[in-house]
PDB file of C-alpha atoms in Angstrom:
ATOM      1  CA  UNK A  72      28.183 -92.634   0.982  1.00  0.00           C
ATOM      2  CA  UNK A  73      30.123 -89.540   2.034  1.00  0.00           C
ATOM      3  CA  UNK A  74      30.718 -88.516   5.662  1.00  0.00           C
ATOM      4  CA  UNK A  75      28.402 -85.548   5.129  1.00  0.00           C
ATOM      5  CA  UNK A  76      25.605 -87.850   3.936  1.00  0.00           C
ATOM      6  CA  UNK A  77      26.130 -90.056   7.000  1.00  0.00           C
ATOM      7  CA  UNK A  78      25.755 -87.085   9.343  1.00  0.00           C
ATOM      8  CA  UNK A  79      22.657 -85.847   7.505  1.00  0.00           C
ATOM      9  CA  UNK A  80      21.076 -89.304   7.730  1.00  0.00           C
ATOM     10  CA  UNK A  81      21.732 -89.346  11.472  1.00  0.00           C
ATOM     11  CA  UNK A  82      20.071 -85.929  11.719  1.00  0.00           C
ATOM     12  CA  UNK A  83      17.031 -87.219   9.840  1.00  0.00           C
ATOM     13  CA  UNK A  84      16.791 -90.124  12.274  1.00  0.00           C
ATOM     14  CA  UNK A  85      17.061 -87.782  15.267  1.00  0.00           C
ATOM     15  CA  UNK A  86      14.268 -85.476  14.168  1.00  0.00           C
ATOM     16  CA  UNK A  87      12.145 -88.325  12.801  1.00  0.00           C
ATOM     17  CA  UNK A  88      10.571 -86.639   9.770  1.00  0.00           C
ATOM     18  CA  UNK A  89       9.953 -88.119   6.330  1.00  0.00           C
ATOM     19  CA  UNK A  90      10.546 -85.269   3.921  1.00  0.00           C
ATOM     20  CA  UNK A  91       8.021 -84.610   1.158  1.00  0.00           C
ATOM     21  CA  UNK A  92      10.477 -82.133  -0.344  1.00  0.00           C
ATOM     22  CA  UNK A  93      14.035 -83.233   0.564  1.00  0.00           C
ATOM     23  CA  UNK A  94      15.490 -80.213  -1.229  1.00  0.00           C
ATOM     24  CA  UNK A  95      14.235 -78.047   1.649  1.00  0.00           C
ATOM     25  CA  UNK A  96      16.449 -79.965   4.069  1.00  0.00           C
ATOM     26  CA  UNK A  97      19.401 -79.672   1.682  1.00  0.00           C
ATOM     27  CA  UNK A  98      18.866 -75.921   1.445  1.00  0.00           C
ATOM     28  CA  UNK A  99      18.549 -75.565   5.226  1.00  0.00           C
ATOM     29  CA  UNK A 100      21.934 -77.247   5.617  1.00  0.00           C
ATOM     30  CA  UNK A 101      23.728 -75.204   2.931  1.00  0.00           C
ATOM     31  CA  UNK A 102      25.790 -72.281   4.195  1.00  0.00           C
ATOM     32  CA  UNK A 103      26.242 -69.258   1.939  1.00  0.00           C
ATOM     33  CA  UNK A 104      30.013 -69.892   1.716  1.00  0.00           C
ATOM     34  CA  UNK A 105      29.340 -73.158  -0.129  1.00  0.00           C
ATOM     35  CA  UNK A 106      27.214 -71.399  -2.753  1.00  0.00           C
ATOM     36  CA  UNK A 107      29.783 -68.627  -3.193  1.00  0.00           C
ATOM     37  CA  UNK A 108      32.711 -71.026  -3.628  1.00  0.00           C
ATOM     38  CA  UNK A 109      30.819 -73.247  -6.076  1.00  0.00           C
ATOM     39  CA  UNK A 110      29.500 -70.198  -7.979  1.00  0.00           C
ATOM     40  CA  UNK A 111      25.941 -71.413  -7.477  1.00  0.00           C
ATOM     41  CA  UNK A 112      25.814 -74.706  -9.462  1.00  0.00           C
ATOM     42  CA  UNK A 113      22.122 -74.997  -8.664  1.00  0.00           C
ATOM     43  CA  UNK A 114      22.646 -74.699  -4.887  1.00  0.00           C
ATOM     44  CA  UNK A 115      20.598 -72.379  -2.691  1.00  0.00           C
ATOM     45  CA  UNK A 116      21.903 -71.220   0.691  1.00  0.00           C
ATOM     46  CA  UNK A 117      19.845 -71.227   3.869  1.00  0.00           C
ATOM     47  CA  UNK A 118      19.418 -67.508   4.567  1.00  0.00           C
ATOM     48  CA  UNK A 119      15.816 -67.257   3.329  1.00  0.00           C
ATOM     49  CA  UNK A 120      14.844 -70.313   5.385  1.00  0.00           C
ATOM     50  CA  UNK A 121      16.617 -68.781   8.370  1.00  0.00           C
ATOM     51  CA  UNK A 122      14.485 -65.645   7.960  1.00  0.00           C
ATOM     52  CA  UNK A 123      11.305 -67.740   7.966  1.00  0.00           C
ATOM     53  CA  UNK A 124      12.439 -69.992  10.804  1.00  0.00           C
ATOM     54  CA  UNK A 125      13.251 -66.993  12.982  1.00  0.00           C
ATOM     55  CA  UNK A 126       9.647 -65.764  12.681  1.00  0.00           C
ATOM     56  CA  UNK A 127       8.179 -69.231  13.317  1.00  0.00           C
ATOM     57  CA  UNK A 128      10.422 -69.680  16.342  1.00  0.00           C
ATOM     58  CA  UNK A 129       9.404 -66.373  17.902  1.00  0.00           C
ATOM     59  CA  UNK A 130       5.699 -67.182  17.423  1.00  0.00           C
ATOM     60  CA  UNK A 131       5.908 -70.693  18.886  1.00  0.00           C
ATOM     61  CA  UNK A 132       8.031 -69.747  21.892  1.00  0.00           C
ATOM     62  CA  UNK A 133       5.833 -66.711  22.598  1.00  0.00           C
ATOM     63  CA  UNK A 134       2.727 -68.895  22.511  1.00  0.00           C
ATOM     64  CA  UNK A 135       4.312 -71.540  24.721  1.00  0.00           C
ATOM     65  CA  UNK A 136       5.511 -69.086  27.370  1.00  0.00           C
ATOM     66  CA  UNK A 137       2.163 -67.255  27.346  1.00  0.00           C
ATOM     67  CA  UNK A 138       0.302 -70.491  28.052  1.00  0.00           C
ATOM     68  CA  UNK A 139       2.781 -72.056  30.470  1.00  0.00           C
ATOM     69  CA  UNK A 140       3.306 -68.977  32.647  1.00  0.00           C
ATOM     70  CA  UNK A 141      -0.094 -67.251  32.995  1.00  0.00           C
ATOM     71  CA  UNK A 142       1.056 -65.158  35.965  1.00  0.00           C
ATOM     72  CA  UNK A 143       4.149 -63.653  34.312  1.00  0.00           C
ATOM     73  CA  UNK A 144       4.065 -60.056  33.099  1.00  0.00           C
ATOM     74  CA  UNK A 145       4.713 -58.986  29.515  1.00  0.00           C
ATOM     75  CA  UNK A 146       8.195 -57.819  30.494  1.00  0.00           C
ATOM     76  CA  UNK A 147       9.027 -61.130  32.172  1.00  0.00           C
ATOM     77  CA  UNK A 148       7.771 -63.127  29.198  1.00  0.00           C
ATOM     78  CA  UNK A 149       9.777 -60.957  26.807  1.00  0.00           C
ATOM     79  CA  UNK A 150      12.932 -61.519  28.843  1.00  0.00           C
ATOM     80  CA  UNK A 151      12.340 -65.286  28.987  1.00  0.00           C
ATOM     81  CA  UNK A 152      11.726 -65.465  25.254  1.00  0.00           C
ATOM     82  CA  UNK A 153      14.860 -63.448  24.468  1.00  0.00           C
ATOM     83  CA  UNK A 154      17.010 -65.761  26.599  1.00  0.00           C
ATOM     84  CA  UNK A 155      15.405 -68.872  25.101  1.00  0.00           C
ATOM     85  CA  UNK A 156      15.956 -67.936  21.452  1.00  0.00           C
ATOM     86  CA  UNK A 157      19.220 -65.971  21.706  1.00  0.00           C
ATOM     87  CA  UNK A 158      22.239 -67.065  19.697  1.00  0.00           C
ATOM     88  CA  UNK A 159      24.004 -69.015  22.503  1.00  0.00           C
ATOM     89  CA  UNK A 160      20.802 -70.946  23.287  1.00  0.00           C
ATOM     90  CA  UNK A 161      20.135 -71.895  19.677  1.00  0.00           C
ATOM     91  CA  UNK A 162      23.790 -72.797  19.120  1.00  0.00           C
ATOM     92  CA  UNK A 163      23.612 -75.138  22.111  1.00  0.00           C
ATOM     93  CA  UNK A 164      20.564 -76.893  20.658  1.00  0.00           C
ATOM     94  CA  UNK A 165      22.231 -77.068  17.235  1.00  0.00           C
ATOM     95  CA  UNK A 166      25.267 -78.757  18.788  1.00  0.00           C
ATOM     96  CA  UNK A 167      22.957 -81.342  20.350  1.00  0.00           C
ATOM     97  CA  UNK A 168      21.662 -82.120  16.851  1.00  0.00           C
ATOM     98  CA  UNK A 169      25.240 -82.125  15.480  1.00  0.00           C
ATOM     99  CA  UNK A 170      24.173 -79.582  12.869  1.00  0.00           C
ATOM    100  CA  UNK A 171      27.721 -78.318  12.399  1.00  0.00           C
ATOM    101  CA  UNK A 172      28.822 -81.570  10.779  1.00  0.00           C
ATOM    102  CA  UNK A 173      25.709 -81.632   8.565  1.00  0.00           C
ATOM    103  CA  UNK A 174      26.383 -78.297   6.870  1.00  0.00           C
ATOM    104  CA  UNK A 175      27.543 -77.885   3.289  1.00  0.00           C
ATOM    105  CA  UNK A 176      30.199 -75.240   3.753  1.00  0.00           C
ATOM    106  CA  UNK A 177      32.965 -73.558   1.776  1.00  0.00           C
ATOM    107  CA  UNK A 178      36.524 -74.642   2.463  1.00  0.00           C
ATOM    108  CA  UNK A 179      37.572 -71.232   3.740  1.00  0.00           C
ATOM    109  CA  UNK A 180      34.691 -71.059   6.206  1.00  0.00           C
ATOM    110  CA  UNK A 181      35.388 -74.588   7.405  1.00  0.00           C
ATOM    111  CA  UNK A 182      39.101 -73.886   7.913  1.00  0.00           C
ATOM    112  CA  UNK A 183      38.232 -70.853  10.049  1.00  0.00           C
ATOM    113  CA  UNK A 184      36.137 -72.973  12.426  1.00  0.00           C
ATOM    114  CA  UNK A 185      32.751 -72.293  10.871  1.00  0.00           C
ATOM    115  CA  UNK A 186      31.270 -75.622  11.902  1.00  0.00           C
ATOM    116  CA  UNK A 187      31.583 -74.582  15.554  1.00  0.00           C
ATOM    117  CA  UNK A 188      30.764 -70.886  15.171  1.00  0.00           C
ATOM    118  CA  UNK A 189      27.712 -70.048  17.326  1.00  0.00           C
ATOM    119  CA  UNK A 190      26.212 -67.653  14.782  1.00  0.00           C
ATOM    120  CA  UNK A 191      26.339 -70.258  11.998  1.00  0.00           C
ATOM    121  CA  UNK A 192      24.901 -72.979  14.241  1.00  0.00           C
ATOM    122  CA  UNK A 193      22.072 -70.751  15.470  1.00  0.00           C
ATOM    123  CA  UNK A 194      21.242 -69.692  11.912  1.00  0.00           C
ATOM    124  CA  UNK A 195      21.262 -73.327  10.762  1.00  0.00           C
ATOM    125  CA  UNK A 196      18.796 -74.260  13.501  1.00  0.00           C
ATOM    126  CA  UNK A 197      16.421 -71.486  12.402  1.00  0.00           C
ATOM    127  CA  UNK A 198      16.796 -72.557   8.760  1.00  0.00           C
ATOM    128  CA  UNK A 199      16.031 -76.160   9.693  1.00  0.00           C
ATOM    129  CA  UNK A 200      12.919 -75.011  11.535  1.00  0.00           C
ATOM    130  CA  UNK A 201      11.861 -72.995   8.487  1.00  0.00           C
ATOM    131  CA  UNK A 202      12.254 -76.092   6.321  1.00  0.00           C
ATOM    132  CA  UNK A 203      10.240 -78.222   8.754  1.00  0.00           C
ATOM    133  CA  UNK A 204       7.478 -75.609   8.789  1.00  0.00           C
ATOM    134  CA  UNK A 205       7.257 -75.532   4.983  1.00  0.00           C
ATOM    135  CA  UNK A 206       7.419 -79.311   4.595  1.00  0.00           C
ATOM    136  CA  UNK A 207       5.279 -80.449   7.534  1.00  0.00           C
ATOM    137  CA  UNK A 208       3.307 -77.451   8.787  1.00  0.00           C
ATOM    138  CA  UNK A 209       2.967 -75.543  12.027  1.00  0.00           C
ATOM    139  CA  UNK A 210       2.084 -78.458  14.330  1.00  0.00           C
ATOM    140  CA  UNK A 211       5.190 -80.409  13.349  1.00  0.00           C
ATOM    141  CA  UNK A 212       7.283 -77.267  13.767  1.00  0.00           C
ATOM    142  CA  UNK A 213       5.775 -76.766  17.227  1.00  0.00           C
ATOM    143  CA  UNK A 214       6.603 -80.332  18.301  1.00  0.00           C
ATOM    144  CA  UNK A 215      10.162 -79.975  17.053  1.00  0.00           C
ATOM    145  CA  UNK A 216      10.744 -76.609  18.736  1.00  0.00           C
ATOM    146  CA  UNK A 217       9.349 -77.626  22.110  1.00  0.00           C
ATOM    147  CA  UNK A 218      11.218 -80.924  22.118  1.00  0.00           C
ATOM    148  CA  UNK A 219      14.503 -79.163  21.372  1.00  0.00           C
ATOM    149  CA  UNK A 220      14.065 -76.034  23.494  1.00  0.00           C
ATOM    150  CA  UNK A 221      12.308 -77.343  26.619  1.00  0.00           C
ATOM    151  CA  UNK A 222      15.637 -77.936  28.428  1.00  0.00           C
ATOM    152  CA  UNK A 223      16.731 -74.409  27.487  1.00  0.00           C
ATOM    153  CA  UNK A 224      13.487 -72.897  28.779  1.00  0.00           C
ATOM    154  CA  UNK A 225      13.869 -74.857  32.019  1.00  0.00           C
ATOM    155  CA  UNK A 226      17.344 -73.361  32.432  1.00  0.00           C
ATOM    156  CA  UNK A 227      15.990 -69.887  31.652  1.00  0.00           C
ATOM    157  CA  UNK A 228      13.331 -70.191  34.351  1.00  0.00           C
ATOM    158  CA  UNK A 229      15.949 -71.429  36.822  1.00  0.00           C
ATOM    159  CA  UNK A 230      18.358 -68.622  35.922  1.00  0.00           C
ATOM    160  CA  UNK A 231      21.057 -70.972  34.687  1.00  0.00           C
ATOM    161  CA  UNK A 232      21.715 -69.414  31.260  1.00  0.00           C
ATOM    162  CA  UNK A 233      24.046 -66.643  30.164  1.00  0.00           C
ATOM    163  CA  UNK A 234      22.659 -63.161  30.663  1.00  0.00           C
ATOM    164  CA  UNK A 235      20.768 -61.432  27.854  1.00  0.00           C
ATOM    165  CA  UNK A 236      22.368 -58.000  28.072  1.00  0.00           C
ATOM    166  CA  UNK A 237      20.193 -56.437  25.357  1.00  0.00           C
ATOM    167  CA  UNK A 238      17.030 -57.059  27.345  1.00  0.00           C
ATOM    168  CA  UNK A 239      18.624 -56.112  30.670  1.00  0.00           C
ATOM    169  CA  UNK A 240      19.990 -52.869  29.237  1.00  0.00           C
ATOM    170  CA  UNK A 241      16.626 -51.889  27.790  1.00  0.00           C
ATOM    171  CA  UNK A 242      14.879 -52.602  31.084  1.00  0.00           C
ATOM    172  CA  UNK A 243      17.469 -50.581  33.028  1.00  0.00           C
ATOM    173  CA  UNK A 244      17.267 -47.554  30.728  1.00  0.00           C
ATOM    174  CA  UNK A 245      13.508 -47.564  30.437  1.00  0.00           C
ATOM    175  CA  UNK A 246      13.066 -47.474  34.192  1.00  0.00           C
ATOM    176  CA  UNK A 247      13.786 -43.753  33.888  1.00  0.00           C
ATOM    177  CA  UNK A 248      12.730 -42.929  30.328  1.00  0.00           C
ATOM    178  CA  UNK A 249      10.626 -44.477  27.538  1.00  0.00           C
ATOM    179  CA  UNK A 250      13.192 -43.379  24.942  1.00  0.00           C
ATOM    180  CA  UNK A 251      14.028 -46.274  22.582  1.00  0.00           C
ATOM    181  CA  UNK A 252      17.301 -48.186  22.528  1.00  0.00           C
ATOM    182  CA  UNK A 253      18.664 -49.068  19.085  1.00  0.00           C
ATOM    183  CA  UNK A 254      21.725 -50.744  17.589  1.00  0.00           C
ATOM    184  CA  UNK A 255      23.871 -49.905  14.583  1.00  0.00           C
ATOM    185  CA  UNK A 256      26.604 -51.902  12.878  1.00  0.00           C
ATOM    186  CA  UNK A 257      29.490 -49.442  12.826  1.00  0.00           C
ATOM    187  CA  UNK A 258      32.110 -51.533  11.050  1.00  0.00           C
ATOM    188  CA  UNK A 259      32.676 -54.840   9.256  1.00  0.00           C
ATOM    189  CA  UNK A 260      36.169 -56.261   8.861  1.00  0.00           C
ATOM    190  CA  UNK A 261      37.682 -59.477   7.529  1.00  0.00           C
ATOM    191  CA  UNK A 262      36.863 -61.760   4.586  1.00  0.00           C
ATOM    192  CA  UNK A 263      33.316 -63.002   3.943  1.00  0.00           C
ATOM    193  CA  UNK A 264      33.990 -66.343   5.629  1.00  0.00           C
ATOM    194  CA  UNK A 265      35.435 -64.757   8.791  1.00  0.00           C
ATOM    195  CA  UNK A 266      33.805 -61.343   9.245  1.00  0.00           C
ATOM    196  CA  UNK A 267      33.978 -59.379  12.481  1.00  0.00           C
ATOM    197  CA  UNK A 268      31.168 -56.910  13.162  1.00  0.00           C
ATOM    198  CA  UNK A 269      31.382 -53.914  15.488  1.00  0.00           C
ATOM    199  CA  UNK A 270      28.077 -52.690  16.890  1.00  0.00           C
ATOM    200  CA  UNK A 271      27.101 -49.617  18.854  1.00  0.00           C
ATOM    201  CA  UNK A 272      24.188 -49.030  21.236  1.00  0.00           C
ATOM    202  CA  UNK A 273      22.372 -45.777  20.585  1.00  0.00           C
ATOM    203  CA  UNK A 274      20.317 -44.105  23.312  1.00  0.00           C
ATOM    204  CA  UNK A 275      19.030 -40.542  23.118  1.00  0.00           C
ATOM    205  CA  UNK A 276      21.077 -40.012  19.983  1.00  0.00           C
ATOM    206  CA  UNK A 277      24.369 -41.057  21.579  1.00  0.00           C
ATOM    207  CA  UNK A 278      26.547 -44.164  21.467  1.00  0.00           C
ATOM    208  CA  UNK A 279      26.671 -45.548  24.998  1.00  0.00           C
ATOM    209  CA  UNK A 280      28.451 -48.850  24.344  1.00  0.00           C
ATOM    210  CA  UNK A 281      30.342 -50.781  21.671  1.00  0.00           C
ATOM    211  CA  UNK A 282      31.147 -54.431  21.068  1.00  0.00           C
ATOM    212  CA  UNK A 283      32.417 -56.864  18.430  1.00  0.00           C
ATOM    213  CA  UNK A 284      31.595 -60.401  17.355  1.00  0.00           C
ATOM    214  CA  UNK A 285      31.476 -62.839  14.446  1.00  0.00           C
ATOM    215  CA  UNK A 286      27.763 -62.119  13.932  1.00  0.00           C
ATOM    216  CA  UNK A 287      25.626 -59.009  14.195  1.00  0.00           C
ATOM    217  CA  UNK A 288      23.705 -60.565  17.094  1.00  0.00           C
ATOM    218  CA  UNK A 289      26.894 -61.342  19.005  1.00  0.00           C
ATOM    219  CA  UNK A 290      28.244 -57.830  18.382  1.00  0.00           C
ATOM    220  CA  UNK A 291      25.001 -56.272  19.623  1.00  0.00           C
ATOM    221  CA  UNK A 292      25.081 -58.401  22.792  1.00  0.00           C
ATOM    222  CA  UNK A 293      28.658 -57.338  23.443  1.00  0.00           C
ATOM    223  CA  UNK A 294      27.760 -53.687  22.858  1.00  0.00           C
ATOM    224  CA  UNK A 295      24.842 -54.015  25.268  1.00  0.00           C
ATOM    225  CA  UNK A 296      27.141 -55.658  27.829  1.00  0.00           C
ATOM    226  CA  UNK A 297      29.606 -52.769  27.460  1.00  0.00           C
ATOM    227  CA  UNK A 298      26.841 -50.199  27.981  1.00  0.00           C
ATOM    228  CA  UNK A 299      25.393 -52.145  30.916  1.00  0.00           C
ATOM    229  CA  UNK A 300      28.794 -52.350  32.607  1.00  0.00           C
ATOM    230  CA  UNK A 301      29.323 -48.617  32.075  1.00  0.00           C
ATOM    231  CA  UNK A 302      25.993 -47.903  33.747  1.00  0.00           C
ATOM    232  CA  UNK A 303      26.984 -50.110  36.689  1.00  0.00           C
ATOM    233  CA  UNK A 304      30.311 -48.286  36.989  1.00  0.00           C
ATOM    234  CA  UNK A 305      28.628 -44.884  36.855  1.00  0.00           C
ATOM    235  CA  UNK A 306      26.199 -45.995  39.532  1.00  0.00           C
ATOM    236  CA  UNK A 307      29.118 -46.290  41.932  1.00  0.00           C
ATOM    237  CA  UNK A 308      31.132 -43.277  40.796  1.00  0.00           C
ATOM    238  CA  UNK A 309      28.592 -40.547  40.179  1.00  0.00           C
ATOM    239  CA  UNK A 310      25.734 -39.338  38.027  1.00  0.00           C
ATOM    240  CA  UNK A 311      25.319 -40.394  34.415  1.00  0.00           C
ATOM    241  CA  UNK A 312      27.000 -38.062  31.934  1.00  0.00           C
ATOM    242  CA  UNK A 313      25.006 -36.956  28.924  1.00  0.00           C
ATOM    243  CA  UNK A 314      27.858 -37.228  26.417  1.00  0.00           C
ATOM    244  CA  UNK A 315      28.923 -40.034  24.114  1.00  0.00           C
ATOM    245  CA  UNK A 316      30.437 -43.072  25.792  1.00  0.00           C
ATOM    246  CA  UNK A 317      34.209 -43.029  25.744  1.00  0.00           C
TER     247      UNK A 317
END
């Protein structure tokens, strides 16, 4: 038995599911770099399962927060959900499951530290959830999500997690105007296994902040942080300019 198989068996024991379709678990734990390096060979990467798992996760956490906190406003619930399912939170849960060691991954991605990269870990968690949903249904997915994320939600409620700058920026801007806040990926650099994304925050047709990261989500958070910090600086130095951020 290979080391990878040992880690996957430990994961199976941790989550406690008997798989009707084991290929779903294999797919959930297959990073795109593995498929690209092997030129397919019958493998399927986890991006479609990640897409599904993301939607299931948002539904289940929204339902849980709605029921657990009946006195919280829509804005408060949205902020709590965003902090609970953001990339750093999901990466933390994935590390607890040791998902990094369970992934089938290309050599280049592995050499660049892919098994510890937050974006890859968070995506793997969502893919695993998507696989659980397809194989076992919504109730099993709900049990898994709440078991894994309850400590995170507790930290969110207590204010012990990293700040979610995207939500904070939107709240700050929309205090004065209902105009939407949007994000655009301005640049991608580096090889496929080690890409760096640069994102911009757009508000009223202007770029008000920029940031970079190894995933689009991370880049958007950094761009939001940049814009938020600029707003804080302007608060102490004078009125907001209407031009593009420097």
